[in-house]
């Protein structure tokens, strides 16, 4: 019996990619349009027929109410639903439709069934987002063998590339790689130790922002264009989905253009009955409009190094991953920060899917590839992740006590925290378990309620500082 294939899938906010190991190496599987990435856009028509990818993106202007984009920004949010016609769709159902398209493209390219996959998520995703991503795979009818973090997958692809390009023993030395991953909707900063001699890829520290990505840069241009339209033509596009979508498309084009040019012309005809928007945006203006967004990524990197056991100077290589790292200011900022030019050899759009495909091949029962076929060491591949946020319990006074800190290596074998009851003769305790909420107050519901127990580590800047008292779990 021919076993089904196991593939690697980078399920992105803006674009997704699928790869598989064919022969000895991973390769990106082009979609049925011949493209190596597929827009993560879904259109569901009046007859419940779905269209996914570029064709859906093309209809976003004419059919904005039935088109869903950037669903990854909501994955894991229990309260979020998309209303299309009379139907409600959960984020994992929309994500499953994207996966279904990728899998169909994979099956037609490989000429075999695809029955399992490794799907990637940002390192900074919490448990809810990871579980919802896994559910999306299950809804799409595949066995999700592993939910792998994007920087780990990128480092695996980088390790493979290093191996392919050099037999030099020195290139297999242990090294520290910093992965700056700015996708469409998320930012991950990850410090990874790669030991190619022993096939070990160990995340050391991770930080990031689940609500910061290239789409925020686009939105700044959209807002800028909307202001011009208002001032020049008295046109207010707010609430007009079709015109908003046209501004969005123009903003994306301008943003991409500015990655290669110093200025770009933007034209949106008939934005109002008598108004055509025509303007020029320079790279400098764009950088001014978005400076604070880039600063937020730098803050995350600073916070990571505040916790790390090593300094910026100990980083050997810097990898840029995610389409938004093509913006000129990103590479410049990263280069200034680390004092070294980021590596350009790893394709920012494809590395994650390629790494995931390698892991899928190594994990799948049907795969006959072993780690020493693809990596220099002869040991099994060992991938170690860390907890992206602290995990803890709610105490009787409503505060949060971290039991597992951020950046603990997974799996965690034990924790020696002790908690007491709050009353004499108490017969039971209730201790809800939480993964700490996002640290930024604007995305943190009830942030005032949260604080955590004493810890030797410095508290991240925008989380309430840790109290030194030890209190007990919630009462009976
Ligand atoms: P990803 O999810 O990694 O595909 O990243 C998608 C994000 O990268 C989107 O916000 C894109 O607009 C952005 N992006 C892709 N190509 C470029 C480019 N050439 N210049 C600037 N941003 C880009």
Short mmCIF file of C-alpha atoms and ligand atoms in Angstrom, two decimals:
data_model
loop_
_atom_site.label_atom_id
_atom_site.label_comp_id
_atom_site.label_asym_id
_atom_site.label_seq_id
_atom_site.Cartn_x
_atom_site.Cartn_y
_atom_site.Cartn_z
CA UNK A 1 0.00 0.00 0.00
CA UNK A 2 1.28 3.44 -0.87
CA UNK A 3 1.24 5.59 2.26
CA UNK A 4 -0.20 9.11 2.08
CA UNK A 5 2.20 12.00 2.09
CA UNK A 6 2.95 14.13 5.10
CA UNK A 7 3.49 17.77 4.26
CA UNK A 8 4.64 20.97 5.95
CA UNK A 9 2.25 23.92 5.95
CA UNK A 10 3.01 27.54 6.80
CA UNK A 11 -0.50 28.85 7.53
CA UNK A 12 0.12 32.58 7.32
CA UNK A 13 -1.97 35.66 8.00
CA UNK A 14 -1.58 36.95 4.46
CA UNK A 15 -0.11 34.05 2.51
CA UNK A 16 0.27 30.35 3.10
CA UNK A 17 2.70 27.82 1.67
CA UNK A 18 2.88 24.05 1.47
CA UNK A 19 6.03 21.95 1.02
CA UNK A 20 6.94 18.28 1.00
CA UNK A 21 10.14 16.26 0.98
CA UNK A 22 10.43 14.70 -2.43
CA UNK A 23 13.66 12.81 -2.93
CA UNK A 24 16.08 13.95 -0.22
CA UNK A 25 15.05 17.57 0.00
CA UNK A 26 12.02 19.64 0.86
CA UNK A 27 10.44 21.52 -1.99
CA UNK A 28 7.74 24.13 -2.16
CA UNK A 29 4.62 22.86 -3.90
CA UNK A 30 3.28 25.40 -6.37
CA UNK A 31 -0.48 25.89 -6.29
CA UNK A 32 -2.79 25.28 -9.23
CA UNK A 33 -2.17 28.89 -10.37
CA UNK A 34 1.56 28.09 -10.54
CA UNK A 35 2.37 30.30 -7.51
CA UNK A 36 4.61 29.24 -4.64
CA UNK A 37 2.46 30.91 -1.99
CA UNK A 38 -1.33 31.18 -1.79
CA UNK A 39 -3.15 34.23 -0.40
CA UNK A 40 -4.90 33.25 2.86
CA UNK A 41 -8.16 34.69 1.55
CA UNK A 42 -11.51 32.88 1.48
CA UNK A 43 -14.66 33.87 -0.41
CA UNK A 44 -17.91 32.04 0.31
CA UNK A 45 -20.64 32.74 -2.26
CA UNK A 46 -24.45 32.71 -1.94
CA UNK A 47 -24.54 28.98 -2.73
CA UNK A 48 -21.93 28.23 -0.04
CA UNK A 49 -19.33 27.50 -2.70
CA UNK A 50 -15.88 28.51 -1.51
CA UNK A 51 -13.01 30.06 -3.40
CA UNK A 52 -9.60 30.29 -1.73
CA UNK A 53 -6.44 32.11 -2.77
CA UNK A 54 -5.81 34.72 -5.45
CA UNK A 55 -9.26 34.31 -7.02
CA UNK A 56 -10.83 35.13 -3.65
CA UNK A 57 -8.44 38.07 -3.15
CA UNK A 58 -9.43 39.38 -6.60
CA UNK A 59 -13.08 39.41 -5.60
CA UNK A 60 -12.46 41.18 -2.32
CA UNK A 61 -13.34 44.56 -3.87
CA UNK A 62 -16.58 43.45 -5.52
CA UNK A 63 -17.65 41.08 -2.77
CA UNK A 64 -16.17 42.37 0.50
CA UNK A 65 -18.99 41.06 2.71
CA UNK A 66 -18.41 37.47 1.65
CA UNK A 67 -14.61 37.61 1.66
CA UNK A 68 -12.49 36.80 4.71
CA UNK A 69 -8.88 37.92 5.06
CA UNK A 70 -6.33 37.78 7.90
CA UNK A 71 -8.28 35.17 9.85
CA UNK A 72 -5.08 34.08 11.63
CA UNK A 73 -5.34 37.26 13.68
CA UNK A 74 -8.42 35.77 15.36
CA UNK A 75 -7.52 32.11 15.64
CA UNK A 76 -7.95 30.90 19.20
CA UNK A 77 -10.36 33.72 20.05
CA UNK A 78 -13.39 31.84 21.37
CA UNK A 79 -15.72 34.78 20.94
CA UNK A 80 -14.85 35.61 17.35
CA UNK A 81 -17.13 34.56 14.50
CA UNK A 82 -17.38 35.67 10.89
CA UNK A 83 -20.90 36.29 9.61
CA UNK A 84 -21.41 35.44 5.96
CA UNK A 85 -25.01 35.48 4.77
CA UNK A 86 -26.97 33.60 7.43
CA UNK A 87 -24.03 31.50 8.50
CA UNK A 88 -21.48 31.98 11.26
CA UNK A 89 -17.96 30.66 10.79
CA UNK A 90 -15.38 30.19 13.49
CA UNK A 91 -11.75 31.14 12.70
CA UNK A 92 -10.69 27.49 12.62
CA UNK A 93 -13.40 26.73 10.04
CA UNK A 94 -12.10 29.50 7.77
CA UNK A 95 -8.52 28.33 8.34
CA UNK A 96 -9.64 24.80 7.47
CA UNK A 97 -10.87 26.05 4.09
CA UNK A 98 -7.42 27.52 3.40
CA UNK A 99 -5.81 24.23 4.43
CA UNK A 100 -8.21 22.29 2.20
CA UNK A 101 -7.08 24.30 -0.82
CA UNK A 102 -3.39 23.81 0.03
CA UNK A 103 -3.92 20.08 0.53
CA UNK A 104 -5.76 19.75 -2.79
CA UNK A 105 -2.86 21.51 -4.52
CA UNK A 106 -0.44 19.23 -2.69
CA UNK A 107 -2.29 16.08 -3.72
CA UNK A 108 -2.51 17.06 -7.33
CA UNK A 109 1.19 17.99 -7.47
CA UNK A 110 2.41 14.91 -5.59
CA UNK A 111 -0.04 12.53 -7.26
CA UNK A 112 -0.77 10.96 -3.88
CA UNK A 113 -3.08 11.46 -0.96
CA UNK A 114 -1.90 13.80 1.74
CA UNK A 115 -3.11 12.52 5.08
CA UNK A 116 -0.96 14.29 7.64
CA UNK A 117 0.87 17.54 8.14
CA UNK A 118 3.08 19.61 10.36
CA UNK A 119 1.50 23.06 10.59
CA UNK A 120 3.48 26.05 11.82
CA UNK A 121 2.44 28.78 14.24
CA UNK A 122 4.25 31.86 15.55
CA UNK A 123 6.46 30.99 18.53
CA UNK A 124 4.63 33.56 20.54
CA UNK A 125 1.23 31.89 20.01
CA UNK A 126 -0.32 30.66 23.24
CA UNK A 127 -2.05 27.35 23.81
CA UNK A 128 -5.50 28.49 22.63
CA UNK A 129 -4.15 29.58 19.25
CA UNK A 130 -2.14 26.36 18.86
CA UNK A 131 -5.14 24.19 19.72
CA UNK A 132 -7.35 26.10 17.30
CA UNK A 133 -4.73 25.66 14.55
CA UNK A 134 -4.69 21.94 15.26
CA UNK A 135 -8.51 21.88 15.07
CA UNK A 136 -8.37 23.63 11.69
CA UNK A 137 -6.21 20.77 10.40
CA UNK A 138 -8.61 18.21 11.80
CA UNK A 139 -11.61 19.96 10.21
CA UNK A 140 -9.70 19.83 6.92
CA UNK A 141 -9.46 16.06 7.40
CA UNK A 142 -5.79 15.58 8.13
CA UNK A 143 -3.83 14.24 11.01
CA UNK A 144 -1.84 17.14 12.48
CA UNK A 145 1.36 15.43 13.56
CA UNK A 146 2.89 18.47 15.14
CA UNK A 147 2.22 22.18 15.56
CA UNK A 148 5.71 23.56 15.03
CA UNK A 149 6.88 27.06 15.76
CA UNK A 150 7.77 29.15 12.73
CA UNK A 151 11.29 30.20 13.86
CA UNK A 152 12.20 26.58 14.63
CA UNK A 153 11.02 25.56 11.18
CA UNK A 154 13.02 28.40 9.63
CA UNK A 155 16.13 27.35 11.57
CA UNK A 156 15.70 23.78 10.38
CA UNK A 157 15.53 25.02 6.80
CA UNK A 158 18.61 27.16 7.46
CA UNK A 159 20.44 24.14 8.94
CA UNK A 160 19.55 22.08 5.88
CA UNK A 161 20.80 24.77 3.59
CA UNK A 162 24.05 25.11 5.52
CA UNK A 163 24.55 21.37 5.28
CA UNK A 164 23.85 21.31 1.58
CA UNK A 165 26.22 24.19 0.92
CA UNK A 166 29.19 23.16 3.01
CA UNK A 167 30.93 19.99 4.14
CA UNK A 168 33.28 22.10 6.17
CA UNK A 169 33.19 20.82 9.76
CA UNK A 170 33.33 24.39 11.08
CA UNK A 171 29.99 25.14 9.51
CA UNK A 172 28.49 22.48 11.78
CA UNK A 173 29.62 24.19 14.97
CA UNK A 174 27.13 25.22 17.56
CA UNK A 175 25.85 28.68 16.78
CA UNK A 176 23.34 31.19 18.03
CA UNK A 177 20.84 32.32 15.47
CA UNK A 178 18.44 35.18 16.04
CA UNK A 179 15.22 34.92 14.03
CA UNK A 180 13.36 38.16 13.38
CA UNK A 181 10.04 37.01 11.92
CA UNK A 182 7.62 39.70 10.78
CA UNK A 183 4.71 38.13 8.91
CA UNK A 184 1.42 39.64 7.86
CA UNK A 185 -0.12 39.64 11.31
CA UNK A 186 2.40 38.52 13.90
CA UNK A 187 5.89 39.32 15.08
CA UNK A 188 8.22 36.75 16.64
CA UNK A 189 11.68 37.42 18.05
CA UNK A 190 13.45 34.15 18.81
CA UNK A 191 16.92 33.24 19.92
CA UNK A 192 17.86 29.72 18.87
CA UNK A 193 20.91 27.57 19.51
CA UNK A 194 21.67 25.32 16.57
CA UNK A 195 24.03 22.41 17.01
CA UNK A 196 24.32 20.84 13.60
CA UNK A 197 26.84 18.27 14.79
CA UNK A 198 24.19 16.72 17.01
CA UNK A 199 21.07 17.77 15.06
CA UNK A 200 19.80 19.88 17.94
CA UNK A 201 17.77 23.03 17.45
CA UNK A 202 16.95 24.59 20.80
CA UNK A 203 14.96 27.74 21.28
CA UNK A 204 16.51 29.74 24.12
CA UNK A 205 14.17 32.71 24.42
CA UNK A 206 11.19 34.02 22.61
CA UNK A 207 9.24 37.24 22.60
CA UNK A 208 6.83 38.83 20.22
CA UNK A 209 3.46 40.33 19.52
CA UNK A 210 0.48 38.39 18.23
CA UNK A 211 -1.12 41.57 16.92
CA UNK A 212 1.72 43.19 15.01
CA UNK A 213 2.56 42.45 11.40
CA UNK A 214 2.93 43.81 7.88
CA UNK A 215 -0.82 44.45 7.76
CA UNK A 216 -0.37 47.19 10.37
CA UNK A 217 2.10 48.92 8.07
CA UNK A 218 -0.47 48.64 5.26
CA UNK A 219 -3.20 50.04 7.49
CA UNK A 220 -1.10 53.14 8.18
CA UNK A 221 -0.95 53.83 4.45
CA UNK A 222 -4.71 53.21 4.18
CA UNK A 223 -5.33 55.74 6.97
CA UNK A 224 -2.99 58.22 5.30
CA UNK A 225 -4.83 57.86 1.97
CA UNK A 226 -8.22 58.14 3.69
CA UNK A 227 -7.08 61.43 5.26
CA UNK A 228 -5.98 62.76 1.87
CA UNK A 229 -9.32 61.76 0.33
CA UNK A 230 -11.17 63.50 3.12
CA UNK A 231 -9.09 66.68 2.91
CA UNK A 232 -8.83 66.96 -0.87
CA UNK A 233 -12.11 65.53 -2.07
CA UNK A 234 -14.34 65.62 1.03
CA UNK A 235 -14.72 61.86 0.54
CA UNK A 236 -15.26 59.67 3.59
CA UNK A 237 -14.70 56.00 2.79
CA UNK A 238 -15.38 54.73 6.33
CA UNK A 239 -17.94 51.94 6.23
CA UNK A 240 -17.89 51.68 2.42
CA UNK A 241 -16.32 48.23 2.20
CA UNK A 242 -15.73 48.34 -1.52
CA UNK A 243 -13.84 51.66 -1.41
CA UNK A 244 -11.98 50.59 1.74
CA UNK A 245 -10.85 47.48 -0.09
CA UNK A 246 -9.66 49.56 -3.06
CA UNK A 247 -7.63 51.77 -0.71
CA UNK A 248 -6.22 48.65 0.95
CA UNK A 249 -5.15 47.15 -2.39
CA UNK A 250 -3.50 50.44 -3.40
CA UNK A 251 -1.74 50.63 -0.02
CA UNK A 252 -0.34 47.09 -0.34
CA UNK A 253 0.99 47.87 -3.82
CA UNK A 254 2.59 51.09 -2.54
CA UNK A 255 4.15 49.34 0.46
CA UNK A 256 5.69 46.62 -1.70
CA UNK A 257 6.89 49.18 -4.22
CA UNK A 258 8.66 51.14 -1.49
CA UNK A 259 10.74 48.08 -0.63
CA UNK A 260 12.56 48.64 -3.92
CA UNK A 261 12.06 52.31 -4.69
CA UNK A 262 12.43 55.63 -2.92
CA UNK A 263 8.95 56.79 -3.88
CA UNK A 264 5.75 55.48 -5.40
CA UNK A 265 2.75 56.95 -7.22
CA UNK A 266 -0.65 55.98 -5.83
CA UNK A 267 -3.79 56.30 -7.94
CA UNK A 268 -7.30 55.25 -6.94
CA UNK A 269 -9.80 56.44 -9.57
CA UNK A 270 -13.40 57.26 -8.65
CA UNK A 271 -12.92 57.05 -4.92
CA UNK A 272 -15.80 59.52 -4.73
CA UNK A 273 -18.34 60.50 -7.39
CA UNK A 274 -16.08 63.33 -8.62
CA UNK A 275 -12.84 62.43 -6.99
CA UNK A 276 -9.80 60.49 -8.16
CA UNK A 277 -7.11 60.01 -5.54
CA UNK A 278 -3.64 60.69 -6.94
CA UNK A 279 -0.66 61.10 -4.69
CA UNK A 280 3.00 60.27 -4.18
CA UNK A 281 4.38 58.53 -1.12
CA UNK A 282 8.09 58.57 -0.41
CA UNK A 283 9.91 55.89 1.52
CA UNK A 284 10.82 58.47 4.13
CA UNK A 285 7.18 59.48 4.61
CA UNK A 286 6.20 55.83 4.88
CA UNK A 287 8.89 55.26 7.50
CA UNK A 288 7.68 58.26 9.49
CA UNK A 289 4.09 57.01 9.37
CA UNK A 290 5.11 53.62 10.74
CA UNK A 291 8.13 54.32 12.94
CA UNK A 292 6.34 53.39 16.16
CA UNK A 293 5.44 49.96 14.75
CA UNK A 294 9.07 49.17 14.05
CA UNK A 295 9.96 50.48 17.51
CA UNK A 296 7.56 47.98 19.02
CA UNK A 297 9.48 45.12 17.42
CA UNK A 298 12.71 46.56 18.83
CA UNK A 299 11.10 46.70 22.28
CA UNK A 300 10.29 43.00 21.99
CA UNK A 301 13.89 42.23 21.03
CA UNK A 302 15.15 44.33 23.96
CA UNK A 303 12.89 42.44 26.32
CA UNK A 304 14.14 39.14 24.99
CA UNK A 305 17.77 40.09 25.59
CA UNK A 306 16.91 41.35 29.07
CA UNK A 307 15.91 37.78 29.90
CA UNK A 308 18.47 35.91 27.81
CA UNK A 309 21.66 34.44 29.24
CA UNK A 310 23.62 35.96 26.39
CA UNK A 311 24.03 39.35 24.80
CA UNK A 312 23.43 40.76 21.36
CA UNK A 313 27.15 40.40 20.54
CA UNK A 314 26.99 36.64 21.03
CA UNK A 315 24.57 36.19 18.13
CA UNK A 316 26.31 34.51 15.17
CA UNK A 317 23.64 34.88 12.48
CA UNK A 318 20.45 36.86 12.05
CA UNK A 319 17.68 35.39 9.92
CA UNK A 320 14.88 37.52 8.49
CA UNK A 321 11.67 35.57 8.02
CA UNK A 322 8.22 36.69 6.86
CA UNK A 323 7.26 38.81 3.86
CA UNK A 324 7.20 42.07 5.83
CA UNK A 325 10.97 41.85 6.48
CA UNK A 326 11.34 42.97 2.85
CA UNK A 327 10.62 46.53 3.94
CA UNK A 328 13.90 48.40 3.71
CA UNK A 329 13.67 49.88 7.19
CA UNK A 330 13.38 46.44 8.78
CA UNK A 331 16.68 45.13 7.46
CA UNK A 332 18.38 48.45 8.26
CA UNK A 333 17.09 48.45 11.84
CA UNK A 334 18.04 44.82 12.42
CA UNK A 335 21.50 45.41 10.98
CA UNK A 336 22.04 48.43 13.26
CA UNK A 337 20.84 46.48 16.27
CA UNK A 338 23.08 43.47 15.78
CA UNK A 339 25.97 45.19 14.01
CA UNK A 340 25.87 42.49 11.36
CA UNK A 341 24.06 42.13 8.06
CA UNK A 342 21.12 39.71 8.26
CA UNK A 343 21.41 36.56 6.16
CA UNK A 344 19.77 36.92 2.78
CA UNK A 345 20.21 33.33 1.67
CA UNK A 346 17.09 31.95 3.35
CA UNK A 347 13.91 32.75 1.44
CA UNK A 348 11.66 34.63 3.91
CA UNK A 349 8.45 33.34 2.30
CA UNK A 350 9.43 29.70 1.94
CA UNK A 351 11.82 28.74 4.75
CA UNK A 352 9.08 28.01 7.29
CA UNK A 353 7.14 25.61 5.05
CA UNK A 354 10.39 23.89 4.01
CA UNK A 355 11.44 23.33 7.62
CA UNK A 356 7.95 22.05 8.48
CA UNK A 357 8.07 19.64 5.52
CA UNK A 358 11.35 18.20 6.78
CA UNK A 359 9.89 17.69 10.23
CA UNK A 360 6.76 16.13 8.67
CA UNK A 361 8.87 13.67 6.71
CA UNK A 362 10.92 12.72 9.77
CA UNK A 363 7.78 12.21 11.87
CA UNK A 364 5.59 10.38 9.40
CA UNK A 365 5.45 6.63 9.65
CA UNK A 366 5.50 6.31 5.87
CA UNK A 367 8.60 8.48 5.49
CA UNK A 368 11.83 6.58 5.11
CA UNK A 369 14.00 9.65 5.58
CA UNK A 370 16.02 9.82 8.80
CA UNK A 371 17.70 12.84 10.31
CA UNK A 372 21.14 11.81 9.08
CA UNK A 373 19.84 11.77 5.49
CA UNK A 374 19.15 15.47 5.67
CA UNK A 375 21.31 16.84 8.49
CA UNK A 376 25.03 16.40 9.18
CA UNK A 377 24.82 14.77 12.60
CA UNK A 378 23.80 11.16 12.98
CA UNK A 379 21.51 11.64 15.96
CA UNK A 380 17.74 12.02 15.81
CA UNK A 381 16.58 15.54 15.25
CA UNK A 382 15.87 17.23 18.57
CA UNK A 383 13.75 20.35 18.53
CA UNK A 384 13.33 22.12 21.85
CA UNK A 385 10.81 24.91 22.34
CA UNK A 386 10.23 27.22 25.27
CA UNK A 387 7.04 28.46 26.90
CA UNK A 388 6.12 31.66 25.07
CA UNK A 389 4.31 33.10 28.08
CA UNK A 390 4.17 32.14 31.74
CA UNK A 391 1.60 29.53 32.76
CA UNK A 392 0.01 29.82 36.17
CA UNK A 393 -3.07 29.82 38.31
CA UNK A 394 -5.53 32.36 39.58
CA UNK A 395 -5.29 32.96 43.30
CA UNK A 396 -8.18 33.65 45.67
CA UNK A 397 -7.71 37.41 45.33
CA UNK A 398 -7.96 37.24 41.54
CA UNK A 399 -4.25 37.68 40.91
CA UNK A 400 -2.17 35.47 38.65
CA UNK A 401 0.67 33.36 40.05
CA UNK A 402 3.09 32.06 37.45
CA UNK A 403 3.97 28.42 38.08
CA UNK A 404 5.94 28.02 34.86
CA UNK A 405 7.90 31.05 33.75
CA UNK A 406 8.32 32.40 30.26
CA UNK A 407 11.21 30.82 28.31
CA UNK A 408 11.16 27.51 30.22
CA UNK A 409 12.29 24.60 28.05
CA UNK A 410 9.42 22.28 27.10
CA UNK A 411 8.61 19.67 28.37
CA UNK A 412 8.71 20.97 31.91
CA UNK A 413 9.23 18.11 34.30
CA UNK A 414 8.27 19.64 37.59
CA UNK A 415 7.70 22.86 39.42
CA UNK A 416 8.20 23.14 43.16
CA UNK A 417 5.74 25.92 43.88
CA UNK A 418 3.57 25.43 46.96
CA UNK A 419 0.28 27.13 47.71
CA UNK A 420 -1.84 27.07 50.86
CA UNK A 421 -5.56 27.05 51.53
CA UNK A 422 -7.04 30.31 52.78
CA UNK A 423 -9.39 29.08 55.52
CA UNK A 424 -9.31 26.61 58.35
CA UNK A 425 -10.90 23.28 57.47
CA UNK A 426 -11.10 24.18 53.82
CA UNK A 427 -12.25 21.07 51.95
CA UNK A 428 -11.40 22.00 48.41
CA UNK A 429 -9.62 24.45 46.16
CA UNK A 430 -10.36 25.71 42.71
CA UNK A 431 -7.43 26.92 40.67
CA UNK A 432 -8.17 28.02 37.13
CA UNK A 433 -5.09 27.61 34.95
CA UNK A 434 -4.13 30.47 32.66
CA UNK A 435 -1.53 31.22 30.13
CA UNK A 436 -0.66 34.82 30.88
CA UNK A 437 -2.54 37.25 28.69
CA UNK A 438 -0.81 39.44 26.11
CA UNK A 439 1.28 42.06 27.82
CA UNK A 440 0.16 45.10 25.93
CA UNK A 441 -2.65 46.83 27.79
CA UNK A 442 -4.54 47.62 24.57
CA UNK A 443 -5.01 43.88 23.91
CA UNK A 444 -5.23 42.77 27.51
CA UNK A 445 -8.72 42.39 28.86
CA UNK A 446 -8.85 42.97 32.60
CA UNK A 447 -5.13 43.67 32.68
CA UNK A 448 -5.50 45.29 36.07
CA UNK A 449 -6.50 41.95 37.56
CA UNK A 450 -3.26 40.29 36.65
CA UNK A 451 -0.12 40.10 38.67
CA UNK A 452 2.17 37.24 39.46
CA UNK A 453 4.25 35.86 42.25
CA UNK A 454 7.86 36.73 43.00
CA UNK A 455 10.38 35.59 40.44
CA UNK A 456 14.10 36.16 39.99
CA UNK A 457 13.46 37.31 36.44
CA UNK A 458 12.85 40.90 35.51
CA UNK A 459 9.15 41.51 34.76
CA UNK A 460 8.46 42.48 31.18
CA UNK A 461 8.05 46.23 30.98
CA UNK A 462 4.35 46.49 30.40
CA UNK A 463 3.06 43.74 32.65
CA UNK A 464 2.16 44.64 36.24
CA UNK A 465 5.20 43.98 38.38
CA UNK A 466 5.33 40.77 40.34
CA UNK A 467 4.30 40.93 43.95
CA UNK A 468 6.58 39.44 46.55
CA UNK A 469 3.87 37.88 48.66
CA UNK A 470 2.77 34.34 48.15
CA UNK A 471 -0.94 33.87 48.33
CA UNK A 472 -3.21 30.91 48.10
CA UNK A 473 -5.47 29.56 45.42
CA UNK A 474 -9.11 30.41 45.23
CA UNK A 475 -11.14 29.22 48.22
CA UNK A 476 -13.71 26.45 48.25
P1 LIG B 1 3.84 36.48 5.13
O1 LIG B 1 2.64 36.16 6.00
O2 LIG B 1 5.12 36.05 5.69
O3 LIG B 1 3.62 36.07 3.71
O4 LIG B 1 3.95 38.07 5.12
C1 LIG B 1 3.00 38.81 4.50
C2 LIG B 1 3.25 40.28 4.75
O5 LIG B 1 4.46 40.63 4.09
C3 LIG B 1 2.15 41.13 4.18
O6 LIG B 1 1.84 42.18 5.07
C4 LIG B 1 2.78 41.63 2.90
O7 LIG B 1 2.20 42.87 2.48
C5 LIG B 1 4.22 41.77 3.30
N1 LIG B 1 5.12 41.78 2.15
C6 LIG B 1 5.27 40.82 1.21
N2 LIG B 1 6.14 41.22 0.26
C7 LIG B 1 6.55 42.46 0.63
C8 LIG B 1 7.44 43.43 0.04
N3 LIG B 1 8.07 43.21 -1.11
N4 LIG B 1 7.62 44.60 0.70
C9 LIG B 1 6.97 44.86 1.86
N5 LIG B 1 6.12 43.99 2.45
C10 LIG B 1 5.90 42.81 1.83
#
